[in-house]
């Protein structure tokens, strides 16, 4: 799997450095190991990207990702709250046309929201939710989303800290701390382990400059699983005529769609 390949790659790099007695800068690509790592990362992104989306509102944008092939998305409540419960958003897909989405659940006390795609399609690409107990400090993680309104971006980092508790803003979840670059617009996007499973939902950053300073917090996947379990046990949006009852939203303005008070603003990821 991805994680095993990366572990083997870095062990081989370490052994190569010890044998040679000097750093990798003297090697163009010892044994093709860096090329192998590049291949692992490229494959992870290629497999995950179709399920990662940009969520656009009239005054802001953020990120999200599909968790169910029926078209259920997870994002942050602070991304979707401007639309409100039952409100419409535009969902920009990677490699596809925009799709209308409706906010079907908001949990501001956990800063999580569920958006349902208004589409008859039933085979949407979905990300797998990971096993948080397998994540360790120092493990590589990958943040995906749409910073600064870009269609898609990916950054690599490590899990800097696990089981971070309350950050003093009233949101009752646990966090993964990471140094992966998270910027305005990344809110609601996935934080993935190297096996391609989701281990967190990017929420906020701590930075004096309102941009990535290497201290970002993602809602742990265990908190997300608890929320989704509650949602699916009480969902009432399975009406076959549901799509007809939700009018199309106005098209968001083009250009910089980032709301300075919304997705990933300073101290809000």
XYZ file of N, CA and C in Angstrom:
807
model
N 0.830 -1.185 0.000
C 0.000 0.000 0.000
C 0.868 1.239 0.000
N 0.243 2.429 -0.089
C 1.009 3.676 -0.169
C 1.983 3.826 0.996
N 1.468 3.619 2.225
C 2.275 3.857 3.413
C 3.477 2.931 3.449
N 3.292 1.665 3.083
C 4.395 0.712 3.074
C 5.440 1.097 2.035
N 4.975 1.543 0.860
C 5.917 1.947 -0.185
C 6.768 3.126 0.259
N 6.117 4.115 0.890
C 6.859 5.293 1.338
C 7.862 4.917 2.426
N 7.444 4.052 3.369
C 8.339 3.617 4.440
C 9.560 2.912 3.873
N 9.343 2.023 2.903
C 10.450 1.309 2.290
C 11.367 2.257 1.527
N 10.775 3.246 0.868
C 11.564 4.204 0.102
C 12.504 4.990 0.997
N 11.981 5.511 2.108
C 12.818 6.326 2.983
C 13.844 5.490 3.745
N 13.533 4.238 4.031
C 14.513 3.361 4.647
C 15.664 3.111 3.681
N 15.347 2.928 2.423
C 16.384 2.726 1.414
C 17.225 3.986 1.236
N 16.585 5.157 1.288
C 17.336 6.416 1.188
C 18.285 6.565 2.364
N 17.793 6.256 3.578
C 18.644 6.354 4.767
C 19.850 5.432 4.641
N 19.613 4.188 4.195
C 20.709 3.233 4.055
C 21.721 3.704 3.014
N 21.230 4.297 1.932
C 22.121 4.815 0.894
C 23.007 5.923 1.438
N 22.429 6.800 2.241
C 23.203 7.907 2.818
C 24.271 7.387 3.765
N 23.916 6.367 4.560
C 24.889 5.821 5.504
C 26.052 5.161 4.767
N 25.752 4.453 3.702
C 26.812 3.781 2.942
C 27.722 4.784 2.257
N 27.139 5.852 1.738
C 27.922 6.816 0.967
C 28.694 7.782 1.853
N 28.169 8.055 3.042
C 28.849 8.968 3.954
C 28.577 10.420 3.674
N 27.716 10.724 2.742
C 27.359 12.117 2.506
C 25.922 12.200 2.022
N 25.424 13.429 1.935
C 23.995 13.655 1.733
C 23.504 13.405 0.325
N 22.195 13.444 0.204
C 21.550 13.183 -1.079
C 21.869 14.236 -2.135
N 22.354 15.391 -1.709
C 22.626 16.434 -2.694
C 23.710 16.009 -3.679
N 24.496 14.993 -3.297
C 25.539 14.511 -4.203
C 25.021 13.443 -5.154
N 23.764 13.071 -5.020
C 23.170 12.044 -5.870
C 22.032 12.655 -6.679
N 22.015 12.393 -7.954
C 20.896 12.873 -8.752
C 19.611 12.144 -8.374
N 19.700 10.836 -8.213
C 18.533 10.041 -7.825
C 19.020 8.639 -7.475
N 19.523 8.429 -6.246
C 20.132 7.144 -5.892
C 19.161 5.975 -6.044
N 19.477 5.112 -6.980
C 18.668 3.920 -7.161
C 17.246 4.183 -7.623
N 16.960 5.406 -8.100
C 15.610 5.726 -8.530
C 14.635 5.890 -7.380
N 15.133 6.087 -6.155
C 14.258 6.118 -4.982
C 13.372 7.365 -4.953
N 13.943 8.488 -5.331
C 13.138 9.696 -5.338
C 12.074 9.624 -6.429
N 12.408 9.011 -7.535
C 11.420 8.813 -8.586
C 10.290 7.927 -8.097
N 10.627 6.916 -7.279
C 9.601 6.035 -6.731
C 8.671 6.804 -5.802
N 9.265 7.660 -4.957
C 8.447 8.471 -4.052
C 7.549 9.414 -4.847
N 8.102 10.014 -5.887
C 7.287 10.875 -6.742
C 6.108 10.108 -7.320
N 6.362 8.869 -7.715
C 5.296 8.058 -8.276
C 4.202 7.756 -7.269
N 4.600 7.477 -6.025
C 3.623 7.203 -4.969
C 2.741 8.418 -4.733
N 3.363 9.606 -4.628
C 2.602 10.822 -4.377
C 1.686 11.154 -5.537
N 2.199 11.018 -6.754
C 1.384 11.333 -7.927
C 0.175 10.407 -8.010
N 0.374 9.146 -7.662
C -0.737 8.198 -7.707
C -1.783 8.525 -6.655
N -1.334 8.891 -5.453
C -2.261 9.273 -4.384
C -3.127 10.449 -4.834
N -2.494 11.466 -5.412
C -3.232 12.652 -5.846
C -4.187 12.291 -6.985
N -3.706 11.516 -7.935
C -4.542 11.139 -9.075
C -5.789 10.383 -8.628
N -5.643 9.498 -7.652
C -6.764 8.697 -7.186
C -7.738 9.523 -6.337
N -7.235 10.506 -5.599
C -8.060 11.254 -4.649
C -8.706 12.495 -5.242
N -8.052 13.121 -6.200
C -8.486 14.413 -6.731
C -9.928 14.447 -7.226
N -10.439 13.422 -7.898
C -11.820 13.515 -8.408
C -12.872 13.692 -7.323
N -12.563 13.304 -6.080
C -13.540 13.411 -4.996
C -13.405 14.707 -4.202
N -12.419 15.541 -4.539
C -12.190 16.806 -3.830
C -12.824 17.935 -4.632
N -13.564 18.814 -3.971
C -14.332 19.835 -4.680
C -14.084 21.229 -4.119
N -14.429 22.210 -4.925
C -14.487 23.605 -4.466
C -15.948 23.968 -4.271
N -16.269 24.549 -3.133
C -17.632 24.966 -2.820
C -17.699 26.475 -2.917
N -18.584 26.978 -3.777
C -18.654 28.414 -4.035
C -20.003 28.973 -3.618
N -19.924 30.107 -2.913
C -21.102 30.873 -2.546
C -20.953 32.256 -3.150
N -21.955 33.099 -2.962
C -21.895 34.436 -3.552
C -20.761 35.266 -2.972
N -20.424 35.055 -1.692
C -19.416 35.901 -1.056
C -18.211 35.121 -0.532
N -18.008 33.936 -0.996
C -16.868 33.189 -0.504
C -16.760 31.820 -1.135
N -15.685 31.150 -0.826
C -15.501 29.791 -1.320
C -14.688 28.995 -0.322
N -14.804 27.707 -0.425
C -14.041 26.811 0.434
C -13.892 25.486 -0.284
N -13.583 24.457 0.474
C -13.338 23.144 -0.096
C -14.255 22.111 0.548
N -14.276 20.937 -0.025
C -15.040 19.828 0.515
C -14.621 18.559 -0.178
N -15.219 17.435 0.205
C -14.895 16.181 -0.458
C -16.069 15.217 -0.338
N -16.199 14.372 -1.344
C -17.297 13.420 -1.418
C -16.976 12.212 -0.539
N -17.951 11.812 0.289
C -17.747 10.679 1.198
C -18.695 9.529 0.895
N -19.609 9.734 -0.043
C -20.597 8.706 -0.360
C -20.900 8.780 -1.847
N -20.961 7.629 -2.524
C -21.148 7.612 -3.972
C -22.501 8.171 -4.404
N -23.406 8.342 -3.439
C -24.674 8.974 -3.744
C -24.602 10.483 -3.832
N -23.410 11.071 -3.583
C -23.236 12.520 -3.727
C -23.327 13.284 -2.436
N -22.847 12.699 -1.349
C -22.814 13.379 -0.048
C -21.414 13.934 0.179
N -21.341 15.225 0.489
C -20.063 15.902 0.734
C -19.938 16.300 2.194
N -18.698 16.354 2.657
C -18.368 16.953 3.948
C -17.613 18.248 3.695
N -17.905 19.260 4.505
C -17.142 20.500 4.512
C -17.248 21.095 5.906
N -16.716 22.287 6.080
C -16.848 22.993 7.357
C -18.159 23.763 7.412
N -18.738 23.878 8.598
C -19.949 24.679 8.760
C -19.671 26.134 8.408
N -18.471 26.622 8.713
C -18.205 28.034 8.417
C -18.039 28.293 6.924
N -17.885 27.232 6.125
C -17.906 27.375 4.677
C -19.345 27.468 4.175
N -20.212 26.588 4.713
C -21.583 26.454 4.198
C -22.606 27.327 4.913
N -22.236 27.928 6.045
C -23.231 28.620 6.873
C -23.858 29.823 6.188
N -23.133 30.455 5.246
C -23.714 31.603 4.540
C -24.926 31.190 3.718
N -24.931 29.957 3.232
C -26.089 29.458 2.486
C -27.209 29.064 3.434
N -26.845 28.586 4.631
C -27.840 28.182 5.617
C -28.402 26.798 5.342
N -29.048 26.248 6.363
C -29.678 24.942 6.215
C -30.704 24.984 5.078
N -30.580 24.070 4.119
C -31.475 24.044 2.972
C -31.071 24.981 1.855
N -30.015 25.753 2.057
C -29.563 26.686 1.032
C -28.725 26.008 -0.041
N -28.577 26.701 -1.163
C -27.857 26.150 -2.306
C -26.448 26.700 -2.408
N -25.542 25.863 -2.907
C -24.163 26.249 -3.186
C -23.794 25.693 -4.555
N -22.736 26.220 -5.109
C -22.207 25.659 -6.359
C -21.008 24.794 -6.013
N -20.984 23.584 -6.537
C -19.893 22.647 -6.287
C -19.106 22.462 -7.579
N -17.847 22.897 -7.566
C -16.985 22.766 -8.735
C -16.197 21.469 -8.619
N -16.384 20.608 -9.603
C -15.719 19.311 -9.621
C -14.410 19.395 -10.377
N -13.451 18.560 -9.996
C -12.203 18.477 -10.743
C -12.423 17.623 -11.981
N -12.316 18.268 -13.141
C -12.490 17.543 -14.386
C -13.931 17.363 -14.801
N -14.826 18.170 -14.250
C -16.230 18.047 -14.611
C -16.947 19.381 -14.507
N -18.194 19.414 -14.941
C -18.992 20.628 -14.873
C -19.444 20.897 -13.446
N -19.694 22.171 -13.095
C -20.225 22.486 -11.764
C -21.561 21.805 -11.531
N -21.817 21.456 -10.282
C -23.063 20.799 -9.888
C -23.673 21.592 -8.739
N -25.000 21.695 -8.734
C -25.684 22.353 -7.628
C -25.669 21.449 -6.403
N -25.459 22.045 -5.255
C -25.511 21.311 -4.002
C -26.417 22.018 -3.012
N -26.989 21.263 -2.094
C -27.849 21.821 -1.053
C -27.291 21.436 0.313
N -27.234 22.405 1.205
C -26.763 22.167 2.569
C -27.865 21.427 3.324
N -27.618 20.182 3.671
C -28.650 19.371 4.323
C -28.388 19.181 5.813
N -27.210 19.605 6.282
C -26.931 19.523 7.709
C -25.846 20.526 8.073
N -26.066 21.245 9.172
C -25.083 22.191 9.710
C -24.899 21.906 11.192
N -23.663 21.741 11.611
C -23.362 21.553 13.031
C -22.266 22.548 13.406
N -22.688 23.757 13.742
C -21.710 24.807 14.006
C -20.912 24.543 15.273
N -21.458 23.739 16.204
C -20.702 23.415 17.410
C -19.565 22.449 17.125
N -19.582 21.840 15.911
C -18.474 20.978 15.489
C -17.804 21.496 14.220
N -18.306 22.614 13.717
C -17.826 23.223 12.468
C -17.795 22.205 11.325
N -18.880 21.444 11.206
C -19.009 20.480 10.124
C -20.359 20.660 9.434
N -20.396 20.327 8.160
C -21.635 20.431 7.396
C -21.679 19.330 6.356
N -22.891 18.955 5.982
C -23.115 18.000 4.900
C -23.803 18.719 3.756
N -23.277 18.532 2.547
C -23.868 19.076 1.329
C -24.221 17.897 0.427
N -25.429 17.935 -0.126
C -25.848 16.879 -1.051
C -25.874 17.418 -2.466
N -25.250 16.672 -3.385
C -25.271 17.048 -4.790
C -26.652 16.777 -5.376
N -27.168 17.755 -6.109
C -28.476 17.608 -6.761
C -28.223 17.020 -8.144
N -28.278 15.700 -8.220
C -27.950 14.994 -9.454
C -28.494 13.579 -9.381
N -28.943 13.044 -10.503
C -29.409 11.656 -10.511
C -28.268 10.647 -10.476
N -27.058 11.119 -10.647
C -25.900 10.219 -10.674
C -25.766 9.487 -9.331
N -25.410 8.225 -9.387
C -25.274 7.448 -8.151
C -23.938 6.769 -8.010
N -22.953 7.226 -8.809
C -21.636 6.582 -8.761
C -20.519 7.613 -8.614
N -20.740 8.589 -7.752
C -19.731 9.629 -7.534
C -18.467 9.040 -6.911
N -17.280 9.563 -7.304
C -16.045 9.110 -6.650
C -16.040 9.585 -5.203
N -15.712 8.718 -4.283
C -15.761 9.063 -2.862
C -14.457 8.663 -2.184
N -14.049 9.454 -1.215
C -12.864 9.135 -0.428
C -13.236 8.229 0.736
N -12.313 7.356 1.094
C -12.511 6.452 2.222
C -12.073 7.134 3.512
N -12.872 7.012 4.543
C -12.505 7.570 5.846
C -11.537 6.618 6.536
N -10.451 7.186 7.074
C -9.356 6.376 7.580
C -9.518 5.911 9.015
N -8.504 5.197 9.474
C -8.429 4.686 10.846
C -7.491 5.588 11.627
N -8.074 6.461 12.452
C -7.264 7.455 13.153
C -6.257 6.810 14.105
N -6.579 5.623 14.608
C -5.690 4.968 15.569
C -4.356 4.571 14.941
N -4.293 4.513 13.610
C -3.056 4.135 12.935
C -2.150 5.327 12.646
N -2.681 6.539 12.812
C -1.887 7.739 12.519
C -0.929 8.019 13.663
N 0.323 8.346 13.343
C 1.343 8.640 14.333
C 1.959 10.014 14.059
N 2.426 10.644 15.118
C 3.157 11.903 14.931
C 4.378 11.634 14.065
N 4.554 12.458 13.070
C 5.653 12.271 12.133
C 5.251 11.597 10.846
N 4.063 10.977 10.809
C 3.581 10.388 9.560
C 3.328 11.482 8.524
N 3.610 11.168 7.282
C 3.304 12.106 6.210
C 1.790 12.218 6.026
N 1.333 13.439 5.751
C -0.066 13.696 5.432
C -0.127 14.664 4.262
N -1.261 14.651 3.567
C -1.436 15.474 2.370
C -2.722 16.278 2.506
N -2.615 17.599 2.369
C -3.784 18.482 2.414
C -4.200 18.826 0.990
N -5.496 18.690 0.722
C -6.025 19.022 -0.604
C -7.164 20.020 -0.470
N -7.346 20.828 -1.488
C -8.426 21.797 -1.474
C -8.218 22.884 -2.499
N -8.865 24.026 -2.241
C -8.865 25.145 -3.197
C -8.460 26.442 -2.521
N -7.188 26.574 -2.107
C -6.759 27.806 -1.445
C -6.838 29.007 -2.370
N -7.246 30.142 -1.800
C -7.321 31.401 -2.548
C -8.205 31.292 -3.791
N -9.196 30.396 -3.758
C -10.109 30.257 -4.869
C -9.572 29.477 -6.050
N -8.377 28.891 -5.911
C -7.829 28.085 -7.005
C -8.684 26.833 -7.203
N -8.696 26.282 -8.414
C -9.510 25.088 -8.641
C -9.075 23.897 -7.806
N -7.757 23.700 -7.610
C -7.272 22.552 -6.853
C -5.813 22.787 -6.479
N -5.452 22.325 -5.283
C -4.061 22.412 -4.851
C -3.797 21.309 -3.843
N -2.542 20.886 -3.758
C -2.157 19.823 -2.832
C -0.854 20.210 -2.149
N -0.728 19.897 -0.863
C 0.509 20.173 -0.133
C 0.843 18.993 0.765
N 2.134 18.802 0.987
C 2.629 17.671 1.777
C 3.194 18.160 3.103
N 2.928 17.430 4.164
C 3.485 17.757 5.469
C 3.493 16.524 6.346
N 3.593 16.744 7.644
C 3.535 15.635 8.585
C 2.458 15.907 9.628
N 2.065 14.857 10.321
C 1.184 15.021 11.473
C 2.047 15.521 12.623
N 1.901 16.786 12.965
C 2.742 17.408 13.987
C 2.271 17.100 15.401
N 0.978 16.825 15.551
C 0.421 16.525 16.866
C -0.932 15.856 16.709
N -1.260 14.966 17.624
C -2.520 14.225 17.570
C -3.376 14.525 18.794
N -4.663 14.311 18.634
C -5.609 14.462 19.747
C -5.518 15.837 20.401
N -5.306 16.862 19.586
C -5.357 18.222 20.124
C -6.798 18.504 20.551
N -6.969 19.072 21.712
C -8.312 19.312 22.227
C -8.864 20.650 21.806
N -9.746 21.196 22.629
C -10.421 22.451 22.311
C -9.425 23.574 22.066
N -9.747 24.407 21.086
C -8.919 25.573 20.781
C -9.523 26.852 21.357
N -10.512 26.665 22.239
C -11.072 27.802 22.947
C -12.105 28.587 22.192
N -12.639 28.026 21.092
C -13.638 28.754 20.307
C -15.008 28.097 20.370
N -15.176 27.160 21.300
C -16.475 26.546 21.490
C -16.776 25.373 20.584
N -15.862 25.038 19.665
C -16.067 23.912 18.769
C -15.593 22.642 19.464
N -16.496 21.658 19.564
C -16.246 20.467 20.377
C -15.821 19.289 19.506
N -14.560 19.318 19.087
C -13.989 18.238 18.296
C -12.540 18.045 18.723
N -11.928 16.968 18.243
C -10.486 16.788 18.433
C -9.789 17.081 17.110
N -8.499 17.370 17.179
C -7.777 17.841 16.006
C -6.492 17.056 15.749
N -6.096 17.083 14.479
C -4.751 16.725 14.054
C -4.040 18.033 13.744
N -2.870 18.228 14.298
C -2.065 19.394 13.930
C -1.103 18.977 12.826
N -0.938 19.838 11.821
C -0.050 19.521 10.702
C 0.705 20.756 10.237
N 1.854 20.522 9.612
C 2.591 21.630 9.001
C 2.365 21.683 7.495
N 1.485 20.826 6.974
C 1.115 20.922 5.550
C 0.512 22.303 5.302
N 0.826 22.898 4.173
C 0.355 24.251 3.877
C -1.169 24.276 3.749
N -1.804 25.027 4.636
C -3.254 25.258 4.614
C -3.462 26.764 4.578
N -4.234 27.237 3.626
C -4.411 28.676 3.411
C -5.897 28.994 3.249
N -6.251 30.290 3.178
C -7.654 30.645 2.950
C -8.221 29.927 1.733
N -9.330 29.243 1.938
C -9.954 28.462 0.881
C -9.780 26.964 1.054
N -8.811 26.548 1.895
C -8.603 25.124 2.154
C -9.639 24.542 3.115
N -10.377 25.391 3.807
C -11.345 24.908 4.788
C -12.288 23.882 4.193
N -12.496 22.779 4.915
C -13.419 21.747 4.487
C -12.800 20.685 3.614
N -11.570 20.922 3.158
C -10.886 19.936 2.331
C -10.310 18.805 3.172
N -9.930 17.702 2.536
C -9.437 16.550 3.276
C -7.957 16.637 3.621
N -7.619 16.040 4.755
C -6.237 15.744 5.113
C -6.105 14.228 5.000
N -5.211 13.784 4.120
C -5.120 12.355 3.827
C -3.835 11.741 4.362
N -3.935 10.489 4.786
C -2.757 9.690 5.115
C -2.166 9.167 3.811
N -0.986 8.556 3.902
C -0.328 8.100 2.697
C -0.982 6.866 2.085
N -1.945 6.260 2.771
C -2.689 5.160 2.158
C -3.906 5.664 1.394
N -4.055 6.994 1.308
C -5.148 7.588 0.539
C -6.444 7.749 1.297
N -6.468 7.413 2.580
C -7.682 7.580 3.374
C -7.660 8.923 4.098
N -8.849 9.418 4.415
C -8.973 10.727 5.064
C -8.782 10.585 6.570
N -7.907 11.406 7.119
C -7.684 11.397 8.568
C -8.121 12.701 9.229
N -8.536 13.684 8.425
C -8.980 14.943 9.010
C -9.663 15.833 7.985
N -10.371 16.844 8.501
C -10.994 17.876 7.674
C -10.326 19.198 8.027
N -9.672 19.809 7.064
C -8.911 21.036 7.324
C -9.840 22.137 7.819
N -9.462 22.760 8.952
C -10.368 23.740 9.545
C -9.740 25.109 9.758
N -8.587 25.169 10.402
C -8.062 26.490 10.748
C -6.550 26.497 10.780
N -6.006 27.713 10.758
C -4.570 27.917 10.871
C -4.303 28.942 11.968
N -3.133 28.845 12.546
C -2.653 29.875 13.460
C -1.532 30.611 12.756
N -1.743 31.883 12.479
C -0.763 32.632 11.703
C -0.952 34.123 11.924
N 0.139 34.866 12.109
C 0.024 36.321 12.223
C -0.165 37.006 10.886
N -0.001 36.245 9.785
C -0.040 36.850 8.453
C -1.260 36.437 7.638
N -2.193 35.676 8.238
C -3.379 35.181 7.542
C -3.030 34.231 6.405
N -1.834 33.649 6.442
C -1.425 32.632 5.484
C -0.665 31.559 6.244
N -0.375 30.457 5.571
C 0.222 29.313 6.241
C 1.520 29.667 6.953
N 1.601 29.281 8.235
C 2.820 29.465 9.013
C 3.282 28.130 9.585
N 2.763 27.048 9.036
C 3.177 25.726 9.471
C 2.446 25.192 10.677
N 1.368 25.871 11.094
C 0.566 25.390 12.223
C -0.893 25.389 11.783
N -1.363 24.230 11.354
C -2.734 24.086 10.889
C -3.422 22.981 11.677
N -4.737 23.074 11.766
C -5.507 22.101 12.530
C -6.631 21.535 11.658
N -6.711 20.223 11.657
C -7.759 19.510 10.932
C -8.611 18.727 11.919
N -9.918 18.771 11.739
C -10.820 18.009 12.605
C -10.547 16.524 12.392
N -10.320 15.798 13.472
C -9.955 14.388 13.354
C -11.086 13.592 12.708
N -10.708 12.541 12.001
C -11.694 11.759 11.271
C -12.650 11.050 12.223
N -12.239 10.779 13.452
C -13.156 10.167 14.411
C -14.315 11.105 14.730
N -14.025 12.408 14.859
C -15.091 13.385 15.093
C -16.016 13.469 13.888
N -15.442 13.359 12.696
C -16.237 13.402 11.467
C -17.133 12.163 11.364
N -16.586 11.002 11.701
C -17.373 9.765 11.655
C -18.574 9.837 12.596
N -18.352 10.394 13.791
C -19.461 10.531 14.741
C -20.560 11.409 14.155
N -20.161 12.496 13.523
C -21.129 13.418 12.924
C -21.888 12.759 11.778
N -21.175 12.058 10.919
C -21.819 11.397 9.785
C -22.765 10.286 10.246
N -22.380 9.585 11.284
C -23.252 8.536 11.807
C -24.582 9.128 12.261
N -24.515 10.267 12.943
C -25.733 10.952 13.383
C -26.537 11.428 12.181
N -25.853 11.976 11.186
C -26.562 12.489 10.012
C -27.304 11.371 9.292
N -26.614 10.283 8.989
C -27.244 9.201 8.229
C -28.359 8.507 9.015
N -28.296 8.572 10.336
C -29.353 7.934 11.134
C -30.619 8.779 11.201
N -30.499 10.072 10.844
C -31.657 10.966 10.948
C -31.990 11.667 9.634
N -31.277 11.323 8.545
C -31.463 12.039 7.269
C -32.887 11.869 6.749
N -33.466 12.974 6.282
C -34.822 12.957 5.736
C -34.841 13.529 4.315
N -33.701 13.438 3.628
C -33.599 14.066 2.307
C -33.587 13.028 1.190
N -34.230 11.874 1.403
C -34.219 10.815 0.400
C -35.484 10.819 -0.476
N -36.244 11.886 -0.423
C -37.435 12.050 -1.249
C -37.041 11.991 -2.728
N -37.649 11.114 -3.554
C -37.273 11.025 -4.972
C -37.502 12.312 -5.746
N -38.397 13.186 -5.250
C -38.636 14.470 -5.912
C -37.858 15.609 -5.254
N -36.889 15.232 -4.426
C -36.124 16.224 -3.652
C -35.462 17.265 -4.550
N -34.840 16.817 -5.647
C -34.109 17.745 -6.518
C -35.029 18.799 -7.116
N -36.268 18.405 -7.434
C -37.198 19.344 -8.057
C -37.629 20.445 -7.079
N -37.500 20.179 -5.805
C -37.956 21.126 -4.796
C -36.883 22.147 -4.406
N -35.698 22.049 -5.015
C -34.602 22.949 -4.671
C -34.190 23.732 -5.907
N -34.585 24.995 -6.014
C -34.257 25.795 -7.197
C -32.756 26.026 -7.312
N -32.314 26.241 -8.539
C -30.894 26.495 -8.780
C -30.460 27.797 -8.118
N -29.249 27.845 -7.554
C -28.754 29.060 -6.911
C -28.249 30.059 -7.944
N -28.145 31.335 -7.601
C -27.522 32.294 -8.519
C -26.059 31.953 -8.692
N -25.514 32.234 -9.874
C -24.114 31.919 -10.137
C -23.215 32.835 -9.315
N -22.236 32.283 -8.576
C -21.290 33.113 -7.834
C -20.457 33.960 -8.782
N -20.008 35.092 -8.283
C -19.179 35.972 -9.103
C -17.843 35.309 -9.388
N -17.282 35.595 -10.555
C -15.969 35.074 -10.894
C -14.900 35.877 -10.168
N -13.668 35.349 -10.239
C -12.558 36.061 -9.632
C -12.260 35.546 -8.246
N -11.726 36.415 -7.392
C -11.349 36.016 -6.041
C -12.607 35.844 -5.207
N -12.951 34.588 -4.898
C -14.188 34.311 -4.186
C -13.959 34.033 -2.702
N -12.763 34.327 -2.215
C -12.463 34.019 -0.822
C -13.007 35.090 0.111
N -13.765 34.666 1.079
C -14.290 35.555 2.100
C -13.281 35.643 3.232
N -12.754 36.860 3.499
C -11.712 37.029 4.496
C -12.137 36.571 5.877
N -13.437 36.549 6.120
C -13.925 36.105 7.430
C -14.347 34.649 7.409
N -14.197 34.004 6.262
C -14.674 32.636 6.128
C -13.548 31.629 6.048
N -13.523 30.802 4.951
C -12.599 29.698 4.884
C -11.162 30.064 5.129
N -10.549 29.417 6.103
C -9.116 29.520 6.366
C -8.624 30.942 6.545
N -9.424 31.825 7.099
C -8.915 33.134 7.471
C -7.955 32.939 8.642
N -7.260 33.997 9.032
C -6.305 33.860 10.134
C -7.006 33.250 11.331
N -6.453 32.179 11.843
C -6.976 31.443 12.969
C -8.282 30.729 12.657
N -8.699 30.728 11.377
C -9.803 29.883 10.908
C -9.340 29.213 9.645
N -9.244 27.903 9.615
C -8.663 27.217 8.466
C -9.599 27.167 7.299
